[in-house]
PDB file of C-alpha atoms and ligand atoms in Angstrom:
ATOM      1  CA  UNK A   1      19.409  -1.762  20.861  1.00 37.00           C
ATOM      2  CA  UNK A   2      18.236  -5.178  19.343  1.00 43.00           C
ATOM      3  CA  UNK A   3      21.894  -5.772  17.683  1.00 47.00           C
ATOM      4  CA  UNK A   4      23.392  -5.212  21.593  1.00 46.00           C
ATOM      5  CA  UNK A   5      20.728  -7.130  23.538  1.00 51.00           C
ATOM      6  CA  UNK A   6      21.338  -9.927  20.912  1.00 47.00           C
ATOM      7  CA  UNK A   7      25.165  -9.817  21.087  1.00 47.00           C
ATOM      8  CA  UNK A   8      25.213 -10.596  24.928  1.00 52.00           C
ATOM      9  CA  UNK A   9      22.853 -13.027  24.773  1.00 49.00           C
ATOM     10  CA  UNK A  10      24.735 -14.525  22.209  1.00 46.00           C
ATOM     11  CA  UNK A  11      28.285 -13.670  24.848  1.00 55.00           C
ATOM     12  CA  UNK A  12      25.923 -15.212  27.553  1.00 53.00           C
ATOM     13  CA  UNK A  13      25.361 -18.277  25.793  1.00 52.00           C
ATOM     14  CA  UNK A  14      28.566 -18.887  24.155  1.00 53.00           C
ATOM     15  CA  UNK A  15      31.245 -18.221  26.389  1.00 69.00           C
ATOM     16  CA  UNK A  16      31.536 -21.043  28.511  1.00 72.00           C
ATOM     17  CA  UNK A  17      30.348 -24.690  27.334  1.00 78.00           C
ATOM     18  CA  UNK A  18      32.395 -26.733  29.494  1.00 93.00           C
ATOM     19  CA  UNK A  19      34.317 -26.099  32.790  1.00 96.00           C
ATOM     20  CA  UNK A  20      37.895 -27.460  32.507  1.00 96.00           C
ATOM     21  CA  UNK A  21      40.181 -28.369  35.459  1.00 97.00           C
ATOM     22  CA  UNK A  22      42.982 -26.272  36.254  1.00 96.00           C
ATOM     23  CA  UNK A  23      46.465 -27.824  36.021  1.00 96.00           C
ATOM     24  CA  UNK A  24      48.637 -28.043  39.170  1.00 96.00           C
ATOM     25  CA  UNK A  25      51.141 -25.156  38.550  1.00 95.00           C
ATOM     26  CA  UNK A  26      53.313 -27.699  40.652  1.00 96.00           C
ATOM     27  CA  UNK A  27      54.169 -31.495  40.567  1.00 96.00           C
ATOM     28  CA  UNK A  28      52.212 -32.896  43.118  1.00 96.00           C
ATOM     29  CA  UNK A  29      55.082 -34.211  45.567  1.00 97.00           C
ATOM     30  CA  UNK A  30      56.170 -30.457  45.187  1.00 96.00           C
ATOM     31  CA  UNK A  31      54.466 -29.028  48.702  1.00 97.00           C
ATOM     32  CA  UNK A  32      55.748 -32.212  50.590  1.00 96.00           C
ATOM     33  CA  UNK A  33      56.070 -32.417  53.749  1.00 95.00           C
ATOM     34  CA  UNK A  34      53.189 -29.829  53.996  1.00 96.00           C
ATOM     35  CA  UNK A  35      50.853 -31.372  52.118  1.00 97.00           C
ATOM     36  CA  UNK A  36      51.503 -34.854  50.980  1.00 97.00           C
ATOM     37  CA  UNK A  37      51.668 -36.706  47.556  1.00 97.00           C
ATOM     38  CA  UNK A  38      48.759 -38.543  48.123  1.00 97.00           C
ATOM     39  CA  UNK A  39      46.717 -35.493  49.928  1.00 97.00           C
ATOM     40  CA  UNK A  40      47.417 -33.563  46.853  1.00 97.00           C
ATOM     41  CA  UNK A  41      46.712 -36.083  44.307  1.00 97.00           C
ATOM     42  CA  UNK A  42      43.552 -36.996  46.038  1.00 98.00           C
ATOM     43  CA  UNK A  43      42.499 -33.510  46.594  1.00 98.00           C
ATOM     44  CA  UNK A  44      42.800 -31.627  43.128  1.00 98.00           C
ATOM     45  CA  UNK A  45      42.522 -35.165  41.531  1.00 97.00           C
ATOM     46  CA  UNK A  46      39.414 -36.190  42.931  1.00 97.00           C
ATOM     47  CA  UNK A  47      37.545 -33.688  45.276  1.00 98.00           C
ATOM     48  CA  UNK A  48      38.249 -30.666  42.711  1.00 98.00           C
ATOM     49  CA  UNK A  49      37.645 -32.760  39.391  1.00 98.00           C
ATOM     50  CA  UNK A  50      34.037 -33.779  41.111  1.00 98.00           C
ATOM     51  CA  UNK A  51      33.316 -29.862  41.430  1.00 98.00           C
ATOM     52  CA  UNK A  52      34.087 -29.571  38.109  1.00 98.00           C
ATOM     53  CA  UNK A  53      32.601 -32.235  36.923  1.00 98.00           C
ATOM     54  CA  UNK A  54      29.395 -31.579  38.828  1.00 98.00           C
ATOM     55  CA  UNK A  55      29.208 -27.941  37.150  1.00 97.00           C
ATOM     56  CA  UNK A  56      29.419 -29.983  34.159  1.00 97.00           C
ATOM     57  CA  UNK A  57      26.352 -31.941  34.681  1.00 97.00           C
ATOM     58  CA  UNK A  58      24.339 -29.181  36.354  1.00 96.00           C
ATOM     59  CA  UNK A  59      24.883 -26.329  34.313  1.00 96.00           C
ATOM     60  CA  UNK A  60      24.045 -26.986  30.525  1.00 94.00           C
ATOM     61  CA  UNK A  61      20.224 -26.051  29.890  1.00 93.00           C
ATOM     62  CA  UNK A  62      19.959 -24.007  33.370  1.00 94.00           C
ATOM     63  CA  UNK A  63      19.652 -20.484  33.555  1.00 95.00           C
ATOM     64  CA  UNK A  64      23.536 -19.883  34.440  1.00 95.00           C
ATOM     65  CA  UNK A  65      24.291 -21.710  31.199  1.00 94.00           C
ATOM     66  CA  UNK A  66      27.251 -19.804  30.013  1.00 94.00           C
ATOM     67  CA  UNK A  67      28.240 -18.195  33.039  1.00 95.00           C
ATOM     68  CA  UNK A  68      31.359 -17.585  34.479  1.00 95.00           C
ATOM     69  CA  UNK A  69      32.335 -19.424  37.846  1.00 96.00           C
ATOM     70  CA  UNK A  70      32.616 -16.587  39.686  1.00 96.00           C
ATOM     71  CA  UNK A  71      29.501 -15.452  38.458  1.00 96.00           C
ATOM     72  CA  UNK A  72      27.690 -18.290  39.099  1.00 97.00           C
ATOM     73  CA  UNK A  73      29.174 -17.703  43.180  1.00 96.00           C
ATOM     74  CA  UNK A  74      27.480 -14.421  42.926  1.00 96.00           C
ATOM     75  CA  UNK A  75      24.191 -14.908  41.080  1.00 96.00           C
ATOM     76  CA  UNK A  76      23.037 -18.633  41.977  1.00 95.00           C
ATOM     77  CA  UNK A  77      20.697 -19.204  44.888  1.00 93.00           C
ATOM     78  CA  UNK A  78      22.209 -21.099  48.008  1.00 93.00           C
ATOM     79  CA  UNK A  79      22.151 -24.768  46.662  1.00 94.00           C
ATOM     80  CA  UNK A  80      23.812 -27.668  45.021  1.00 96.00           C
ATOM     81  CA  UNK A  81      24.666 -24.810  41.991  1.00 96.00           C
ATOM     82  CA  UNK A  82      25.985 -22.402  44.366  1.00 96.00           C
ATOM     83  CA  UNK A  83      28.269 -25.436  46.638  1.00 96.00           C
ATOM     84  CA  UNK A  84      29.982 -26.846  43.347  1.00 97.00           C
ATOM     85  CA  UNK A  85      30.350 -23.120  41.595  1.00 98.00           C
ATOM     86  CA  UNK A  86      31.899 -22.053  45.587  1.00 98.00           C
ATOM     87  CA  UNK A  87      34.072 -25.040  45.536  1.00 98.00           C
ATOM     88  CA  UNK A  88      35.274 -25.154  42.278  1.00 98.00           C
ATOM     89  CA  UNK A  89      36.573 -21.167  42.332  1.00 98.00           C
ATOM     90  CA  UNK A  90      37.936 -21.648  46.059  1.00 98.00           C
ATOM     91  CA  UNK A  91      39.826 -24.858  45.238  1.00 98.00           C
ATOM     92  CA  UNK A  92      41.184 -22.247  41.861  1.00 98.00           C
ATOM     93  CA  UNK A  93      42.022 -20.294  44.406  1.00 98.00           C
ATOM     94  CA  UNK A  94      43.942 -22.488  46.983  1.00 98.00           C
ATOM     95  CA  UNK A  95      46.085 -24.903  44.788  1.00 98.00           C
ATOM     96  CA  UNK A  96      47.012 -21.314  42.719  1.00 98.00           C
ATOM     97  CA  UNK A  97      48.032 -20.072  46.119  1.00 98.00           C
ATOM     98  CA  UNK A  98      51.250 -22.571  46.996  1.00 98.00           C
ATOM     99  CA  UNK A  99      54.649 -22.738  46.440  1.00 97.00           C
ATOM    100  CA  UNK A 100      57.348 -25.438  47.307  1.00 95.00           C
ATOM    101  CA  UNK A 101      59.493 -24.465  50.627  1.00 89.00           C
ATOM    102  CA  UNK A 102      62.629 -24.616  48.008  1.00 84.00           C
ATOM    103  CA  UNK A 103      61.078 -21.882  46.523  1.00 92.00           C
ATOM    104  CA  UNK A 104      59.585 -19.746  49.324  1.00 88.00           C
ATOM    105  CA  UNK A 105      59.652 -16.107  49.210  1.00 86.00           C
ATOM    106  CA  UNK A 106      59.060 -13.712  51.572  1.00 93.00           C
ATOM    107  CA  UNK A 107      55.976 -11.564  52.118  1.00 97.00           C
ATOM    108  CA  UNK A 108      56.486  -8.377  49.255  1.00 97.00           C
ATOM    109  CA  UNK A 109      56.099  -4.847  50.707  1.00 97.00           C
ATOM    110  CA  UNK A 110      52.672  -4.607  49.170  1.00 97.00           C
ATOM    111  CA  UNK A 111      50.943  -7.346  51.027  1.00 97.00           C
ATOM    112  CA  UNK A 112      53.081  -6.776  53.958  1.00 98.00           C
ATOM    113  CA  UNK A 113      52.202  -3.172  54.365  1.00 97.00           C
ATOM    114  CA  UNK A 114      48.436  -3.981  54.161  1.00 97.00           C
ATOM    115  CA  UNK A 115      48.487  -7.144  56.929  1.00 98.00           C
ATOM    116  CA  UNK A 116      50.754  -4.936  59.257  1.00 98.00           C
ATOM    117  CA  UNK A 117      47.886  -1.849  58.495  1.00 98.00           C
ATOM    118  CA  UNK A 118      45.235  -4.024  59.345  1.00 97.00           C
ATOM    119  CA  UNK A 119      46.252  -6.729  61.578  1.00 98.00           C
ATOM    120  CA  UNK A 120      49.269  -5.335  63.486  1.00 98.00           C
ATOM    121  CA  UNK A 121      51.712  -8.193  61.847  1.00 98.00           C
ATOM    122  CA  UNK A 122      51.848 -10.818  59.956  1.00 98.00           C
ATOM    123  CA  UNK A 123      52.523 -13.076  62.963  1.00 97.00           C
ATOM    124  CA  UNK A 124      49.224 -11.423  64.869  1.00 98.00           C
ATOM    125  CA  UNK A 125      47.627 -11.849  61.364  1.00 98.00           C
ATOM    126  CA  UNK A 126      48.812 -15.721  61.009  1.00 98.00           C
ATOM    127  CA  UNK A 127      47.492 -16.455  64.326  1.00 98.00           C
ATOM    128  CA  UNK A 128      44.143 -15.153  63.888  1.00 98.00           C
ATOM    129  CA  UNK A 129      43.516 -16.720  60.349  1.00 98.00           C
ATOM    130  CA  UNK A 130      44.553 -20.199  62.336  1.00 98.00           C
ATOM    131  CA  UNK A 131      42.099 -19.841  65.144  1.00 98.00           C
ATOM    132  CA  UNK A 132      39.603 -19.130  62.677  1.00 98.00           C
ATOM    133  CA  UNK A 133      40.583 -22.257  61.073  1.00 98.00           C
ATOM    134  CA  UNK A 134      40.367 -24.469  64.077  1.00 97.00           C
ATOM    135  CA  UNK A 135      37.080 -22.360  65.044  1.00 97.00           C
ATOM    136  CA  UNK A 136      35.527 -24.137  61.952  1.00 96.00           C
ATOM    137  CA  UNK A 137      33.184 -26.531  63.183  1.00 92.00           C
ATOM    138  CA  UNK A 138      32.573 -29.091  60.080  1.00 91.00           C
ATOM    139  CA  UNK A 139      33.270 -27.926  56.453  1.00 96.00           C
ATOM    140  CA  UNK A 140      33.880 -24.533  55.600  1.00 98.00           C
ATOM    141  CA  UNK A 141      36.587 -22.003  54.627  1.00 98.00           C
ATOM    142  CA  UNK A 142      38.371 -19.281  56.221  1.00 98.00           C
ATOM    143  CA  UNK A 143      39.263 -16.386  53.783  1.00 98.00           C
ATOM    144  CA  UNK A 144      41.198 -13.030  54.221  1.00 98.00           C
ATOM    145  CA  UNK A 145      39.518 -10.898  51.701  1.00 98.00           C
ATOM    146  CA  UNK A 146      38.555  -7.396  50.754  1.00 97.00           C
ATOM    147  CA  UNK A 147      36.271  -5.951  51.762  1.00 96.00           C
ATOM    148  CA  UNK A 148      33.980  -3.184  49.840  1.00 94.00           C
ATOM    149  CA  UNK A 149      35.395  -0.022  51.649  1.00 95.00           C
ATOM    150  CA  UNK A 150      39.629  -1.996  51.237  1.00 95.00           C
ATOM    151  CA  UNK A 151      39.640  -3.123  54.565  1.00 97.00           C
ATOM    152  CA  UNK A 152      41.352  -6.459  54.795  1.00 98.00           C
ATOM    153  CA  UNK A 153      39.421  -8.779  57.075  1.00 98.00           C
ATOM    154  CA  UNK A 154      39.201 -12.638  57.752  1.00 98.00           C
ATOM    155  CA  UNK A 155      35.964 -14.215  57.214  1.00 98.00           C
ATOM    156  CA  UNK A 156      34.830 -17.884  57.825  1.00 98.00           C
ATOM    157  CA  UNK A 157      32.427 -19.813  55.398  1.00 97.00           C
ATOM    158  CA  UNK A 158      30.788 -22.960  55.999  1.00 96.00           C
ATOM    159  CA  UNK A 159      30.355 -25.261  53.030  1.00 96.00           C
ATOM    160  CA  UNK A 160      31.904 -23.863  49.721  1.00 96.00           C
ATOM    161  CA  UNK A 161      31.449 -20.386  50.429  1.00 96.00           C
ATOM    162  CA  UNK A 162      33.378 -17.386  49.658  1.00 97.00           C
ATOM    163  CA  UNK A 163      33.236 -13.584  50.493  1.00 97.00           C
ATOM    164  CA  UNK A 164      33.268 -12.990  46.796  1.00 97.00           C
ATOM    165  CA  UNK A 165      29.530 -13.502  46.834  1.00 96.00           C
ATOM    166  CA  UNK A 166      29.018 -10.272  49.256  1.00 95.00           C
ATOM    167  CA  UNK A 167      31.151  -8.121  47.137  1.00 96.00           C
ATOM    168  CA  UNK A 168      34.451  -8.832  48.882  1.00 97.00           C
ATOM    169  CA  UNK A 169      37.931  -9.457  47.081  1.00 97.00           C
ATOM    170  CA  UNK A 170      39.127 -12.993  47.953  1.00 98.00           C
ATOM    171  CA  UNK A 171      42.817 -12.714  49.120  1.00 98.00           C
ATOM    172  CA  UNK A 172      43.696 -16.107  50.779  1.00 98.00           C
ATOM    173  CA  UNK A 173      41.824 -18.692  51.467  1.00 98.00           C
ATOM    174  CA  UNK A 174      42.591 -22.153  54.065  1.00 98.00           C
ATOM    175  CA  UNK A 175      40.252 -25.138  53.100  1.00 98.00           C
ATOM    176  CA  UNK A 176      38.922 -26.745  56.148  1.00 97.00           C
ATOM    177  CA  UNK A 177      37.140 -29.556  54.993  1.00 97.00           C
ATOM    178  CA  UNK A 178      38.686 -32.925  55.770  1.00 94.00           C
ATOM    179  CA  UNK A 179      39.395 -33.690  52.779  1.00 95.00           C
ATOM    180  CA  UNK A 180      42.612 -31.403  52.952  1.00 95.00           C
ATOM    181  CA  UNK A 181      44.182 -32.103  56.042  1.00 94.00           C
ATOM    182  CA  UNK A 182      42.751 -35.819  56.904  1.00 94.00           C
ATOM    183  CA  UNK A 183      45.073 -38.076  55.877  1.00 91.00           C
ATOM    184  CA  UNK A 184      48.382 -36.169  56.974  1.00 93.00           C
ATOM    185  CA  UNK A 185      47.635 -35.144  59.754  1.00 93.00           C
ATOM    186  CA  UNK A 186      44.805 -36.977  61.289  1.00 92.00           C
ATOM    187  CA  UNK A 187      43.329 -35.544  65.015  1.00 83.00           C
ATOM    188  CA  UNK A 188      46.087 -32.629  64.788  1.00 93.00           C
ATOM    189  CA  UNK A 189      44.561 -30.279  62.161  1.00 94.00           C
ATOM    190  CA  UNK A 190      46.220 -27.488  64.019  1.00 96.00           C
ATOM    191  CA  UNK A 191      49.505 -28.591  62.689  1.00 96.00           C
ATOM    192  CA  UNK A 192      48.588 -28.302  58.918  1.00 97.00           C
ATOM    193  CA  UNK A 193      47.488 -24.962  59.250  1.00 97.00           C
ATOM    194  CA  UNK A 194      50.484 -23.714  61.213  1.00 97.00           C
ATOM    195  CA  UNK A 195      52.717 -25.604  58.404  1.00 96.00           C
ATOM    196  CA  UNK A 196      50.412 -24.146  55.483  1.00 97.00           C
ATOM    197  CA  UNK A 197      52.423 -20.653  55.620  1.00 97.00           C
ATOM    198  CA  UNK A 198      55.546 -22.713  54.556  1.00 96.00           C
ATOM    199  CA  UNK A 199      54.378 -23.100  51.421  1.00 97.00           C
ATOM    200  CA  UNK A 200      52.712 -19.761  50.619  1.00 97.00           C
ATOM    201  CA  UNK A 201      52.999 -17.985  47.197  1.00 97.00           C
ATOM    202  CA  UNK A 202      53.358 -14.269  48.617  1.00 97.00           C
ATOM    203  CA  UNK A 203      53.565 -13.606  44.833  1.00 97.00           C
ATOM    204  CA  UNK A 204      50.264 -14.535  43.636  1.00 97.00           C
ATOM    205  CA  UNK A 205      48.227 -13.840  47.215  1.00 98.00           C
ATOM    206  CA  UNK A 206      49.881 -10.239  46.888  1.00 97.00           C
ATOM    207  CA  UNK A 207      49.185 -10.010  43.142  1.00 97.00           C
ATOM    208  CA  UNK A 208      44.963 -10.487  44.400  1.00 97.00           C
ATOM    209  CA  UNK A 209      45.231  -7.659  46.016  1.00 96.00           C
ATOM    210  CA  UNK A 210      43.559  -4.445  44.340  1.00 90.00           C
ATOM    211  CA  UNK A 211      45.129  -1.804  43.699  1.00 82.00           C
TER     212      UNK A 211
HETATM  213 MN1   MN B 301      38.976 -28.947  49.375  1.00 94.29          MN
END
């Protein structure tokens, strides 16, 4: 019992020491004219990095020392710990999420089957995740997750939230904040989400599905 209880503490404590920034699995001119160059650069370069970073400084010597991200989301208490841990596996989530157009694929049968189960179509589906994006008053996230008894559903979050803290399988998720849309697109937000689903990796969203 000791040698066990020792072992994960020594797992707990070990694991992580320093939370890295994932690499683009794209150049950053790749999602043009979706998302821009500069967006992109300033986004994952700047806005992500400063999540990480953040973690970085806030973590060592607290009691989620050695934590995963994503179980930092679930475990920390609403607060600066919880926003950067929330932003730092939704922006994981997002950039891991695109594809260029040149390389677009459809929808596979898998994810296809469960948005036409659950939301009647993917077009009935796209416009609902949308409005939910323009519904998003401030900063915040709109997700189409799991939820705990497989229904697929789409859920807003303000801040750096994410379902995965009530027990729900993130699927997809559209940032909101400003920070992603701004400077492209300026008063007409609505555009960049309508042109987001040009540059969707049906691939890896499908592959977050459970089985
Ligand atoms: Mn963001």
């Amino acid at each position: 019992m000791f040698i066990t209880l020792l072992s994960i503490l020594i797992m707990s404590t070990t694991r992580i020491t320093t939370y890295t920034l994932p690499v683009l699995p794209y150049p950053s001119h790749a999602l043009e004219p979706v998302i821009s160059k500069a967006t992109l650069e300033n986004h994952h370069g700047k806005h992500f990095a400063a999540y990480v970073n953040n973690l970085n400084k806030m973590i060592p010597g607290s009691e989620y020392e050695g934590l995963l991200v994503e179980e930092i989301v679930q475990q920390a208490a609403d607060g600066p710990i919880y926003n950067n841990a929330g932003q730092v596996m939704n922006h994981k989530l997002y950039f891991e999420q695109f594809i260029p157009t040149a390389q677009y694929k459809v929808p596979g049968r898998r994810i296809t089957h469960a948005i036409n189960y659950h939301f009647g179509g993917m077009e009935a589906f796209k416009k609902q995740m949308n409005e939910a994006a323009m519904s998003i008053f401030g900063s915040g996230w709109v997700w189409l997750a799991m939820d705990t008894e497989g229904r697929l559903v789409i859920v807003k979050e303000s801040g750096g939230g994410n379902p995965w803290r009530r027990g729900m399988t993130p699927i997809l998720g559209i940032d909101c904040w400003e920070h992603s849309w701004y400077l492209d697109y300026a008063f007409d937000k609505k555009v960049h989400f309508d042109t987001l689903w040009e540059i969707m990796n049906w691939d890896v969203i499908e592959s977050r599905l459970p089985l």
